[in-house]
Amino acid sequence: MPVLSEVIAALDALWPPERAEQWDAVGTVCGDPDASVGRVLFAVDPVQEVVDEAVELGADLLVTHHPLYLRGTTTVAASTFKGRVVHTLIKNDVALHVAHTNADRADPGVSDALAGALDLRVTGPLVPDPSDSAGRRGLGRICEVEPPLTLAAFAARAAERLPATAQGIRVAGDPERLIRTVAVCGGSGDSLFDNVRAAGVDAYVTADLRHHPASEAQHHSPLALVDAAHWATEWPWIEQAAAQLDEISDRHGWGLRTHISRTVTDPWTAHAASSASSSHH
């Protein structure tokens, strides 16, 4: 059985912490480097529900995409939501490791997993990482839809392939438009509109699109928008990440048992569709 420091070294090789964005907080949040690791749980969010799941599972390590603390703190008192998470982890000998924007930019990374879930062929990164001479790393991915689909059919595929959430899939654009090329970005993607337009793709799949950036994008070009829940666009990565650790475990003969959290941590819980009569007048 490996110890935590060995497993973390393997995870850092997959998602080097120095490749995270400047503002990000990645790496090991808590855990004893010399503790044995036999069971690992992968999840998107380090929230109490997921930590409780890790404890129940008997996991020694929880790997999440989202950081627990993005900014510094002066307290981990259990009276705070995040402090309670830390208490639960430490009391139950569960380590927490975060791979966030370093996993977004990796090859394969978060957007490769999203493209895979949507059955798209990746042709390259949307925002290439200048330090990668092979031209495979970077934020987002540019993909081909083979064979092409109408926007309506493509959105239906996204709704079917991504995990179900209250939001479902929001779409902007002509439903009959044929979609041949797509940019995808797991998580909040409205900061990348300039790159998406420069790529000349037919559609952009991401999450958390806000009114003004989406409205402006519509006026700039006939780009179709497909907006899914943030959690849903990143969840495919945890399957990919678990498979990557499995492969490393097999190679080293570690015998790790990896698990994928299916707890829906999307914060939205219900969706009431507007009635057609009121919205069309």
Short mmCIF file of N, CA, C and O in Angstrom, two decimals, residues 59-183:
data_model
loop_
_atom_site.label_atom_id
_atom_site.label_comp_id
_atom_site.label_asym_id
_atom_site.label_seq_id
_atom_site.Cartn_x
_atom_site.Cartn_y
_atom_site.Cartn_z
N ALA A 59 -12.61 6.07 2.77
CA ALA A 59 -11.56 6.60 1.90
C ALA A 59 -10.43 7.21 2.74
O ALA A 59 -10.68 7.79 3.80
N ASP A 60 -9.20 7.06 2.25
CA ASP A 60 -8.04 7.66 2.91
C ASP A 60 -7.69 8.99 2.24
O ASP A 60 -6.95 9.79 2.80
N LEU A 61 -8.22 9.19 1.05
CA LEU A 61 -7.91 10.39 0.28
C LEU A 61 -9.13 10.80 -0.52
O LEU A 61 -9.78 9.95 -1.16
N LEU A 62 -9.44 12.10 -0.47
CA LEU A 62 -10.50 12.69 -1.29
C LEU A 62 -9.81 13.64 -2.26
O LEU A 62 -9.04 14.50 -1.84
N VAL A 63 -10.05 13.44 -3.55
CA VAL A 63 -9.48 14.33 -4.57
C VAL A 63 -10.64 15.12 -5.17
O VAL A 63 -11.60 14.51 -5.68
N THR A 64 -10.59 16.45 -5.08
CA THR A 64 -11.67 17.27 -5.65
C THR A 64 -11.11 18.23 -6.69
O THR A 64 -9.92 18.52 -6.71
N HIS A 65 -12.01 18.70 -7.54
CA HIS A 65 -11.64 19.68 -8.55
C HIS A 65 -11.66 21.08 -7.95
O HIS A 65 -10.77 21.88 -8.19
N HIS A 66 -12.67 21.36 -7.16
CA HIS A 66 -12.76 22.70 -6.58
C HIS A 66 -12.00 22.80 -5.27
O HIS A 66 -12.01 21.88 -4.46
N PRO A 67 -11.34 23.95 -5.06
CA PRO A 67 -10.61 24.17 -3.80
C PRO A 67 -11.59 24.29 -2.62
O PRO A 67 -12.74 24.68 -2.80
N LEU A 68 -11.10 23.95 -1.43
CA LEU A 68 -11.89 24.20 -0.22
C LEU A 68 -11.71 25.67 0.17
O LEU A 68 -12.67 26.38 0.39
N TYR A 69 -10.46 26.10 0.23
CA TYR A 69 -10.16 27.51 0.56
C TYR A 69 -9.48 28.14 -0.65
O TYR A 69 -8.40 27.73 -1.03
N LEU A 70 -10.13 29.14 -1.25
CA LEU A 70 -9.52 29.83 -2.38
C LEU A 70 -8.69 31.01 -1.87
O LEU A 70 -7.72 31.42 -2.49
N ARG A 71 -9.08 31.54 -0.71
CA ARG A 71 -8.31 32.63 -0.09
C ARG A 71 -7.89 32.18 1.30
O ARG A 71 -8.42 31.21 1.83
N GLY A 72 -6.95 32.91 1.86
CA GLY A 72 -6.46 32.55 3.19
C GLY A 72 -7.55 32.62 4.24
O GLY A 72 -8.55 33.31 4.07
N THR A 73 -7.35 31.87 5.33
CA THR A 73 -8.32 31.94 6.42
C THR A 73 -7.55 31.98 7.73
O THR A 73 -6.38 31.59 7.77
N THR A 74 -8.19 32.48 8.79
CA THR A 74 -7.54 32.47 10.10
C THR A 74 -8.23 31.49 11.03
O THR A 74 -7.84 31.37 12.19
N THR A 75 -9.24 30.77 10.52
CA THR A 75 -9.92 29.82 11.40
C THR A 75 -10.37 28.57 10.65
O THR A 75 -10.80 28.66 9.50
N VAL A 76 -10.23 27.42 11.33
CA VAL A 76 -10.88 26.20 10.82
C VAL A 76 -11.84 25.70 11.90
O VAL A 76 -12.08 24.52 12.04
N ALA A 77 -12.41 26.64 12.68
CA ALA A 77 -13.38 26.29 13.71
C ALA A 77 -14.54 25.52 13.10
O ALA A 77 -15.01 25.86 12.00
N ALA A 78 -15.01 24.49 13.79
CA ALA A 78 -16.09 23.66 13.27
C ALA A 78 -17.42 24.41 13.21
O ALA A 78 -18.40 23.91 12.66
N SER A 79 -17.46 25.64 13.76
CA SER A 79 -18.68 26.44 13.67
C SER A 79 -18.84 27.06 12.28
O SER A 79 -19.89 27.58 11.95
N THR A 80 -17.77 27.00 11.45
CA THR A 80 -17.87 27.47 10.06
C THR A 80 -18.04 26.26 9.16
O THR A 80 -17.57 25.17 9.49
N PHE A 81 -18.71 26.45 8.01
CA PHE A 81 -18.96 25.34 7.10
C PHE A 81 -17.66 24.68 6.65
O PHE A 81 -17.49 23.46 6.70
N LYS A 82 -16.67 25.50 6.26
CA LYS A 82 -15.41 24.93 5.77
C LYS A 82 -14.58 24.33 6.91
O LYS A 82 -13.92 23.31 6.74
N GLY A 83 -14.65 24.98 8.07
CA GLY A 83 -13.94 24.44 9.23
C GLY A 83 -14.48 23.08 9.62
O GLY A 83 -13.72 22.17 9.98
N ARG A 84 -15.78 22.93 9.52
CA ARG A 84 -16.41 21.64 9.83
C ARG A 84 -15.92 20.56 8.87
O ARG A 84 -15.68 19.41 9.26
N VAL A 85 -15.74 20.93 7.60
CA VAL A 85 -15.20 20.00 6.60
C VAL A 85 -13.80 19.56 7.02
O VAL A 85 -13.48 18.36 7.02
N VAL A 86 -12.96 20.53 7.42
CA VAL A 86 -11.59 20.22 7.85
C VAL A 86 -11.60 19.29 9.06
O VAL A 86 -10.87 18.30 9.11
N HIS A 87 -12.46 19.60 10.06
CA HIS A 87 -12.57 18.74 11.25
C HIS A 87 -12.94 17.32 10.88
O HIS A 87 -12.34 16.38 11.39
N THR A 88 -13.93 17.18 10.03
CA THR A 88 -14.39 15.84 9.63
C THR A 88 -13.28 15.07 8.93
O THR A 88 -13.06 13.89 9.21
N LEU A 89 -12.57 15.75 8.04
CA LEU A 89 -11.47 15.11 7.31
C LEU A 89 -10.38 14.64 8.26
O LEU A 89 -9.98 13.46 8.24
N ILE A 90 -9.92 15.53 9.13
CA ILE A 90 -8.80 15.19 10.00
C ILE A 90 -9.18 14.13 11.03
O ILE A 90 -8.42 13.18 11.26
N LYS A 91 -10.37 14.26 11.63
CA LYS A 91 -10.82 13.28 12.63
C LYS A 91 -10.89 11.88 12.05
O LYS A 91 -10.70 10.90 12.76
N ASN A 92 -11.21 11.80 10.75
CA ASN A 92 -11.41 10.49 10.13
C ASN A 92 -10.24 10.06 9.24
O ASN A 92 -10.37 9.14 8.45
N ASP A 93 -9.11 10.76 9.40
CA ASP A 93 -7.90 10.43 8.63
C ASP A 93 -8.14 10.41 7.12
O ASP A 93 -7.69 9.51 6.42
N VAL A 94 -8.88 11.40 6.64
CA VAL A 94 -9.08 11.54 5.19
C VAL A 94 -8.27 12.74 4.72
O VAL A 94 -8.45 13.85 5.22
N ALA A 95 -7.37 12.50 3.77
CA ALA A 95 -6.60 13.60 3.19
C ALA A 95 -7.44 14.25 2.10
O ALA A 95 -8.31 13.61 1.50
N LEU A 96 -7.19 15.55 1.83
CA LEU A 96 -7.88 16.25 0.74
C LEU A 96 -6.84 16.86 -0.20
O LEU A 96 -5.94 17.56 0.24
N HIS A 97 -6.99 16.55 -1.48
CA HIS A 97 -6.09 17.09 -2.49
C HIS A 97 -6.92 17.72 -3.60
O HIS A 97 -7.93 17.15 -4.03
N VAL A 98 -6.50 18.90 -4.06
CA VAL A 98 -7.26 19.67 -5.05
C VAL A 98 -6.47 19.83 -6.35
O VAL A 98 -5.29 20.22 -6.32
N ALA A 99 -7.11 19.52 -7.48
CA ALA A 99 -6.53 19.81 -8.80
C ALA A 99 -7.58 20.62 -9.56
O ALA A 99 -8.61 20.09 -9.97
N HIS A 100 -7.34 21.93 -9.71
CA HIS A 100 -8.35 22.83 -10.26
C HIS A 100 -7.90 23.34 -11.64
O HIS A 100 -8.02 22.61 -12.62
N THR A 101 -7.37 24.56 -11.72
CA THR A 101 -6.98 25.06 -13.05
C THR A 101 -5.79 24.30 -13.63
O THR A 101 -5.59 24.28 -14.84
N ASN A 102 -5.00 23.64 -12.77
CA ASN A 102 -3.93 22.79 -13.29
C ASN A 102 -4.51 21.55 -13.98
O ASN A 102 -3.90 21.01 -14.91
N ALA A 103 -5.72 21.12 -13.55
CA ALA A 103 -6.40 20.01 -14.23
C ALA A 103 -7.15 20.51 -15.47
O ALA A 103 -7.32 19.78 -16.44
N ASP A 104 -7.58 21.80 -15.43
CA ASP A 104 -8.22 22.38 -16.61
C ASP A 104 -7.25 22.41 -17.79
O ASP A 104 -7.62 22.15 -18.93
N ARG A 105 -6.00 22.77 -17.51
CA ARG A 105 -5.01 22.97 -18.59
C ARG A 105 -4.29 21.70 -19.00
O ARG A 105 -3.50 21.71 -19.94
N ALA A 106 -4.50 20.60 -18.25
CA ALA A 106 -3.73 19.37 -18.47
C ALA A 106 -4.08 18.69 -19.78
O ALA A 106 -5.07 19.01 -20.43
N ASP A 107 -3.24 17.71 -20.15
CA ASP A 107 -3.54 16.85 -21.30
C ASP A 107 -3.42 15.41 -20.84
O ASP A 107 -2.31 14.93 -20.61
N PRO A 108 -4.53 14.66 -20.64
CA PRO A 108 -5.90 15.15 -20.82
C PRO A 108 -6.36 15.95 -19.60
O PRO A 108 -5.89 15.71 -18.50
N GLY A 109 -7.28 16.87 -19.86
CA GLY A 109 -7.78 17.71 -18.78
C GLY A 109 -9.29 17.72 -18.73
O GLY A 109 -9.97 16.89 -19.35
N VAL A 110 -9.82 18.68 -17.98
CA VAL A 110 -11.26 18.78 -17.73
C VAL A 110 -12.06 18.89 -19.03
O VAL A 110 -13.09 18.23 -19.20
N SER A 111 -11.57 19.71 -19.97
CA SER A 111 -12.33 19.90 -21.21
C SER A 111 -12.23 18.71 -22.15
O SER A 111 -13.13 18.48 -22.96
N ASP A 112 -11.15 17.91 -22.04
CA ASP A 112 -11.08 16.66 -22.82
C ASP A 112 -12.18 15.70 -22.35
O ASP A 112 -12.82 15.02 -23.15
N ALA A 113 -12.35 15.64 -21.02
CA ALA A 113 -13.37 14.76 -20.46
C ALA A 113 -14.77 15.22 -20.89
O ALA A 113 -15.63 14.40 -21.22
N LEU A 114 -14.98 16.55 -20.92
CA LEU A 114 -16.27 17.09 -21.36
C LEU A 114 -16.50 16.76 -22.83
O LEU A 114 -17.59 16.31 -23.21
N ALA A 115 -15.47 16.94 -23.65
CA ALA A 115 -15.58 16.60 -25.09
C ALA A 115 -15.88 15.11 -25.26
O ALA A 115 -16.72 14.72 -26.08
N GLY A 116 -15.24 14.28 -24.45
CA GLY A 116 -15.46 12.83 -24.51
C GLY A 116 -16.90 12.47 -24.17
O GLY A 116 -17.52 11.64 -24.82
N ALA A 117 -17.43 13.12 -23.13
CA ALA A 117 -18.81 12.85 -22.72
C ALA A 117 -19.79 13.22 -23.82
O ALA A 117 -20.84 12.59 -23.97
N LEU A 118 -19.44 14.24 -24.62
CA LEU A 118 -20.33 14.70 -25.69
C LEU A 118 -20.01 14.03 -27.03
O LEU A 118 -20.58 14.39 -28.05
N ASP A 119 -19.05 13.09 -27.00
CA ASP A 119 -18.70 12.33 -28.21
C ASP A 119 -18.12 13.23 -29.31
O ASP A 119 -18.48 13.09 -30.48
N LEU A 120 -17.27 14.16 -28.92
CA LEU A 120 -16.67 15.09 -29.87
C LEU A 120 -15.21 14.69 -30.11
O LEU A 120 -14.56 14.15 -29.22
N ARG A 121 -14.70 15.00 -31.29
CA ARG A 121 -13.30 14.74 -31.60
C ARG A 121 -12.49 16.00 -31.34
O ARG A 121 -12.72 17.03 -31.98
N VAL A 122 -11.57 15.92 -30.38
CA VAL A 122 -10.75 17.09 -30.02
C VAL A 122 -9.68 17.32 -31.09
O VAL A 122 -8.98 16.40 -31.49
N THR A 123 -9.58 18.57 -31.56
CA THR A 123 -8.53 18.89 -32.54
C THR A 123 -7.42 19.74 -31.91
O THR A 123 -6.34 19.85 -32.49
N GLY A 124 -7.67 20.32 -30.74
CA GLY A 124 -6.62 21.10 -30.07
C GLY A 124 -7.18 21.95 -28.96
O GLY A 124 -8.39 22.00 -28.75
N PRO A 125 -6.28 22.63 -28.22
CA PRO A 125 -6.75 23.50 -27.13
C PRO A 125 -7.36 24.79 -27.66
O PRO A 125 -6.99 25.26 -28.75
N LEU A 126 -8.29 25.36 -26.89
CA LEU A 126 -8.89 26.65 -27.25
C LEU A 126 -7.91 27.79 -26.95
O LEU A 126 -7.74 28.70 -27.75
N VAL A 127 -7.27 27.71 -25.80
CA VAL A 127 -6.24 28.69 -25.41
C VAL A 127 -4.96 27.90 -25.15
O VAL A 127 -4.76 27.39 -24.06
N PRO A 128 -4.11 27.75 -26.18
CA PRO A 128 -2.93 26.89 -26.01
C PRO A 128 -1.99 27.37 -24.91
O PRO A 128 -1.84 28.57 -24.69
N ASP A 129 -1.42 26.41 -24.19
CA ASP A 129 -0.43 26.70 -23.16
C ASP A 129 0.90 26.92 -23.89
O ASP A 129 1.41 25.99 -24.52
N PRO A 130 1.46 28.15 -23.80
CA PRO A 130 2.70 28.43 -24.56
C PRO A 130 3.87 27.55 -24.15
O PRO A 130 4.81 27.37 -24.92
N SER A 131 3.80 26.93 -22.96
CA SER A 131 4.93 26.10 -22.52
C SER A 131 4.86 24.67 -23.08
O SER A 131 5.72 23.86 -22.81
N ASP A 132 3.81 24.38 -23.85
CA ASP A 132 3.65 23.02 -24.39
C ASP A 132 3.94 23.01 -25.89
O ASP A 132 3.11 23.41 -26.70
N SER A 133 5.11 22.51 -26.25
CA SER A 133 5.51 22.51 -27.67
C SER A 133 4.64 21.57 -28.51
O SER A 133 4.49 21.75 -29.72
N ALA A 134 4.05 20.55 -27.87
CA ALA A 134 3.21 19.61 -28.59
C ALA A 134 1.85 20.23 -28.95
O ALA A 134 1.11 19.70 -29.78
N GLY A 135 1.50 21.37 -28.30
CA GLY A 135 0.26 22.06 -28.63
C GLY A 135 -1.00 21.33 -28.20
O GLY A 135 -2.04 21.45 -28.84
N ARG A 136 -0.92 20.59 -27.09
CA ARG A 136 -2.10 19.83 -26.63
C ARG A 136 -2.69 20.38 -25.33
O ARG A 136 -3.87 20.21 -25.07
N ARG A 137 -1.85 21.02 -24.52
CA ARG A 137 -2.32 21.55 -23.24
C ARG A 137 -2.92 22.93 -23.43
O ARG A 137 -2.63 23.63 -24.40
N GLY A 138 -3.71 23.34 -22.44
CA GLY A 138 -4.28 24.69 -22.45
C GLY A 138 -5.71 24.66 -21.97
O GLY A 138 -6.26 23.60 -21.67
N LEU A 139 -6.34 25.84 -21.91
CA LEU A 139 -7.72 25.93 -21.45
C LEU A 139 -8.69 25.65 -22.59
O LEU A 139 -8.48 26.12 -23.72
N GLY A 140 -9.76 24.91 -22.31
CA GLY A 140 -10.78 24.64 -23.32
C GLY A 140 -10.25 23.74 -24.43
O GLY A 140 -9.04 23.48 -24.52
N ARG A 141 -11.16 23.27 -25.27
CA ARG A 141 -10.78 22.45 -26.42
C ARG A 141 -11.62 22.84 -27.62
O ARG A 141 -12.78 23.25 -27.48
N ILE A 142 -11.01 22.69 -28.81
CA ILE A 142 -11.75 22.88 -30.06
C ILE A 142 -12.02 21.48 -30.59
O ILE A 142 -11.13 20.62 -30.58
N CYS A 143 -13.26 21.24 -31.01
CA CYS A 143 -13.69 19.89 -31.37
C CYS A 143 -14.50 19.88 -32.66
O CYS A 143 -15.03 20.90 -33.09
N GLU A 144 -14.61 18.68 -33.22
CA GLU A 144 -15.47 18.46 -34.39
C GLU A 144 -16.63 17.56 -34.02
O GLU A 144 -16.47 16.64 -33.21
N VAL A 145 -17.79 17.85 -34.59
CA VAL A 145 -18.99 17.01 -34.40
C VAL A 145 -19.09 16.15 -35.66
O VAL A 145 -19.27 16.68 -36.75
N GLU A 146 -18.95 14.85 -35.50
CA GLU A 146 -18.99 13.95 -36.66
C GLU A 146 -20.04 12.86 -36.44
O GLU A 146 -19.88 12.06 -35.52
N PRO A 147 -21.10 12.78 -37.27
CA PRO A 147 -21.47 13.73 -38.32
C PRO A 147 -22.09 14.99 -37.70
O PRO A 147 -22.50 14.95 -36.54
N PRO A 148 -22.17 16.10 -38.47
CA PRO A 148 -22.74 17.34 -37.94
C PRO A 148 -24.18 17.14 -37.44
O PRO A 148 -24.90 16.27 -37.95
N LEU A 149 -24.56 17.95 -36.47
CA LEU A 149 -25.93 17.89 -35.90
C LEU A 149 -26.54 19.28 -35.91
O LEU A 149 -25.81 20.27 -35.87
N THR A 150 -27.86 19.35 -35.91
CA THR A 150 -28.49 20.66 -35.71
C THR A 150 -28.23 21.08 -34.27
O THR A 150 -27.97 20.23 -33.40
N LEU A 151 -28.33 22.37 -34.00
CA LEU A 151 -28.14 22.87 -32.65
C LEU A 151 -29.10 22.19 -31.68
O LEU A 151 -28.72 21.80 -30.57
N ALA A 152 -30.35 22.01 -32.11
CA ALA A 152 -31.36 21.37 -31.25
C ALA A 152 -30.94 19.94 -30.90
O ALA A 152 -31.03 19.52 -29.74
N ALA A 153 -30.45 19.20 -31.89
CA ALA A 153 -30.04 17.81 -31.67
C ALA A 153 -28.77 17.75 -30.81
O ALA A 153 -28.62 16.87 -29.95
N PHE A 154 -27.88 18.70 -31.03
CA PHE A 154 -26.64 18.73 -30.25
C PHE A 154 -26.94 19.04 -28.78
O PHE A 154 -26.39 18.41 -27.88
N ALA A 155 -27.85 19.99 -28.54
CA ALA A 155 -28.24 20.33 -27.17
C ALA A 155 -28.91 19.14 -26.49
O ALA A 155 -28.69 18.87 -25.31
N ALA A 156 -29.71 18.40 -27.27
CA ALA A 156 -30.37 17.20 -26.73
C ALA A 156 -29.33 16.16 -26.34
O ALA A 156 -29.45 15.48 -25.31
N ARG A 157 -28.27 16.04 -27.16
CA ARG A 157 -27.19 15.10 -26.83
C ARG A 157 -26.52 15.52 -25.52
O ARG A 157 -26.24 14.68 -24.65
N ALA A 158 -26.26 16.82 -25.36
CA ALA A 158 -25.63 17.31 -24.14
C ALA A 158 -26.51 17.00 -22.92
O ALA A 158 -26.03 16.57 -21.87
N ALA A 159 -27.82 17.20 -23.08
CA ALA A 159 -28.75 16.93 -21.98
C ALA A 159 -28.76 15.46 -21.61
O ALA A 159 -28.91 15.09 -20.44
N GLU A 160 -28.57 14.61 -22.61
CA GLU A 160 -28.61 13.16 -22.39
C GLU A 160 -27.29 12.64 -21.81
O GLU A 160 -27.27 11.77 -20.95
N ARG A 161 -26.16 13.21 -22.27
CA ARG A 161 -24.85 12.67 -21.90
C ARG A 161 -24.29 13.22 -20.60
O ARG A 161 -23.51 12.55 -19.92
N LEU A 162 -24.62 14.47 -20.27
CA LEU A 162 -24.08 15.05 -19.04
C LEU A 162 -24.97 14.66 -17.87
O LEU A 162 -26.16 14.40 -18.06
N PRO A 163 -24.43 14.62 -16.65
CA PRO A 163 -25.29 14.25 -15.52
C PRO A 163 -26.46 15.23 -15.37
O PRO A 163 -26.32 16.41 -15.66
N ALA A 164 -27.59 14.69 -14.94
CA ALA A 164 -28.81 15.50 -14.85
C ALA A 164 -28.71 16.53 -13.73
O ALA A 164 -28.25 16.24 -12.64
N THR A 165 -29.15 17.75 -14.05
CA THR A 165 -29.23 18.82 -13.04
C THR A 165 -30.55 19.55 -13.21
O THR A 165 -31.23 19.38 -14.24
N ALA A 166 -30.92 20.35 -12.22
CA ALA A 166 -32.17 21.11 -12.29
C ALA A 166 -32.16 22.05 -13.49
O ALA A 166 -33.17 22.24 -14.16
N GLN A 167 -31.00 22.65 -13.77
CA GLN A 167 -30.92 23.61 -14.87
C GLN A 167 -31.14 22.94 -16.23
O GLN A 167 -31.78 23.49 -17.11
N GLY A 168 -30.57 21.76 -16.41
CA GLY A 168 -30.57 21.15 -17.73
C GLY A 168 -29.62 21.92 -18.64
O GLY A 168 -28.56 22.36 -18.18
N ILE A 169 -30.00 22.14 -19.87
CA ILE A 169 -29.14 22.82 -20.85
C ILE A 169 -29.87 24.04 -21.38
O ILE A 169 -31.01 23.94 -21.83
N ARG A 170 -29.21 25.20 -21.33
CA ARG A 170 -29.78 26.41 -21.93
C ARG A 170 -29.11 26.62 -23.28
O ARG A 170 -27.91 26.38 -23.42
N VAL A 171 -29.88 27.08 -24.26
CA VAL A 171 -29.35 27.22 -25.61
C VAL A 171 -29.65 28.60 -26.16
O VAL A 171 -30.73 29.14 -25.95
N ALA A 172 -28.68 29.19 -26.87
CA ALA A 172 -28.90 30.44 -27.59
C ALA A 172 -28.51 30.21 -29.04
O ALA A 172 -27.44 29.66 -29.31
N GLY A 173 -29.39 30.58 -29.97
CA GLY A 173 -29.08 30.41 -31.39
C GLY A 173 -30.21 29.73 -32.14
O GLY A 173 -31.19 29.28 -31.53
N ASP A 174 -30.07 29.64 -33.45
CA ASP A 174 -31.07 29.03 -34.31
C ASP A 174 -31.04 27.51 -34.13
O ASP A 174 -30.03 26.88 -34.43
N PRO A 175 -32.15 26.92 -33.65
CA PRO A 175 -32.14 25.47 -33.37
C PRO A 175 -31.86 24.60 -34.60
O PRO A 175 -31.39 23.48 -34.47
N GLU A 176 -32.12 25.15 -35.79
CA GLU A 176 -31.90 24.37 -37.02
C GLU A 176 -30.48 24.51 -37.56
O GLU A 176 -30.12 23.85 -38.53
N ARG A 177 -29.70 25.42 -36.97
CA ARG A 177 -28.34 25.64 -37.48
C ARG A 177 -27.51 24.36 -37.38
O ARG A 177 -27.54 23.67 -36.36
N LEU A 178 -26.77 24.04 -38.43
CA LEU A 178 -25.93 22.84 -38.42
C LEU A 178 -24.62 23.12 -37.67
O LEU A 178 -23.92 24.08 -37.98
N ILE A 179 -24.33 22.27 -36.70
CA ILE A 179 -23.13 22.44 -35.88
C ILE A 179 -22.07 21.43 -36.32
O ILE A 179 -22.27 20.22 -36.20
N ARG A 180 -20.96 21.95 -36.83
CA ARG A 180 -19.85 21.08 -37.26
C ARG A 180 -18.65 21.17 -36.33
O ARG A 180 -17.96 20.19 -36.11
N THR A 181 -18.40 22.38 -35.82
CA THR A 181 -17.26 22.59 -34.92
C THR A 181 -17.74 23.24 -33.63
O THR A 181 -18.65 24.07 -33.65
N VAL A 182 -17.12 22.85 -32.53
CA VAL A 182 -17.56 23.28 -31.21
C VAL A 182 -16.34 23.59 -30.34
O VAL A 182 -15.35 22.86 -30.39
N ALA A 183 -16.42 24.67 -29.57
CA ALA A 183 -15.43 24.89 -28.51
C ALA A 183 -16.08 24.44 -27.21
O ALA A 183 -17.28 24.68 -27.01
#
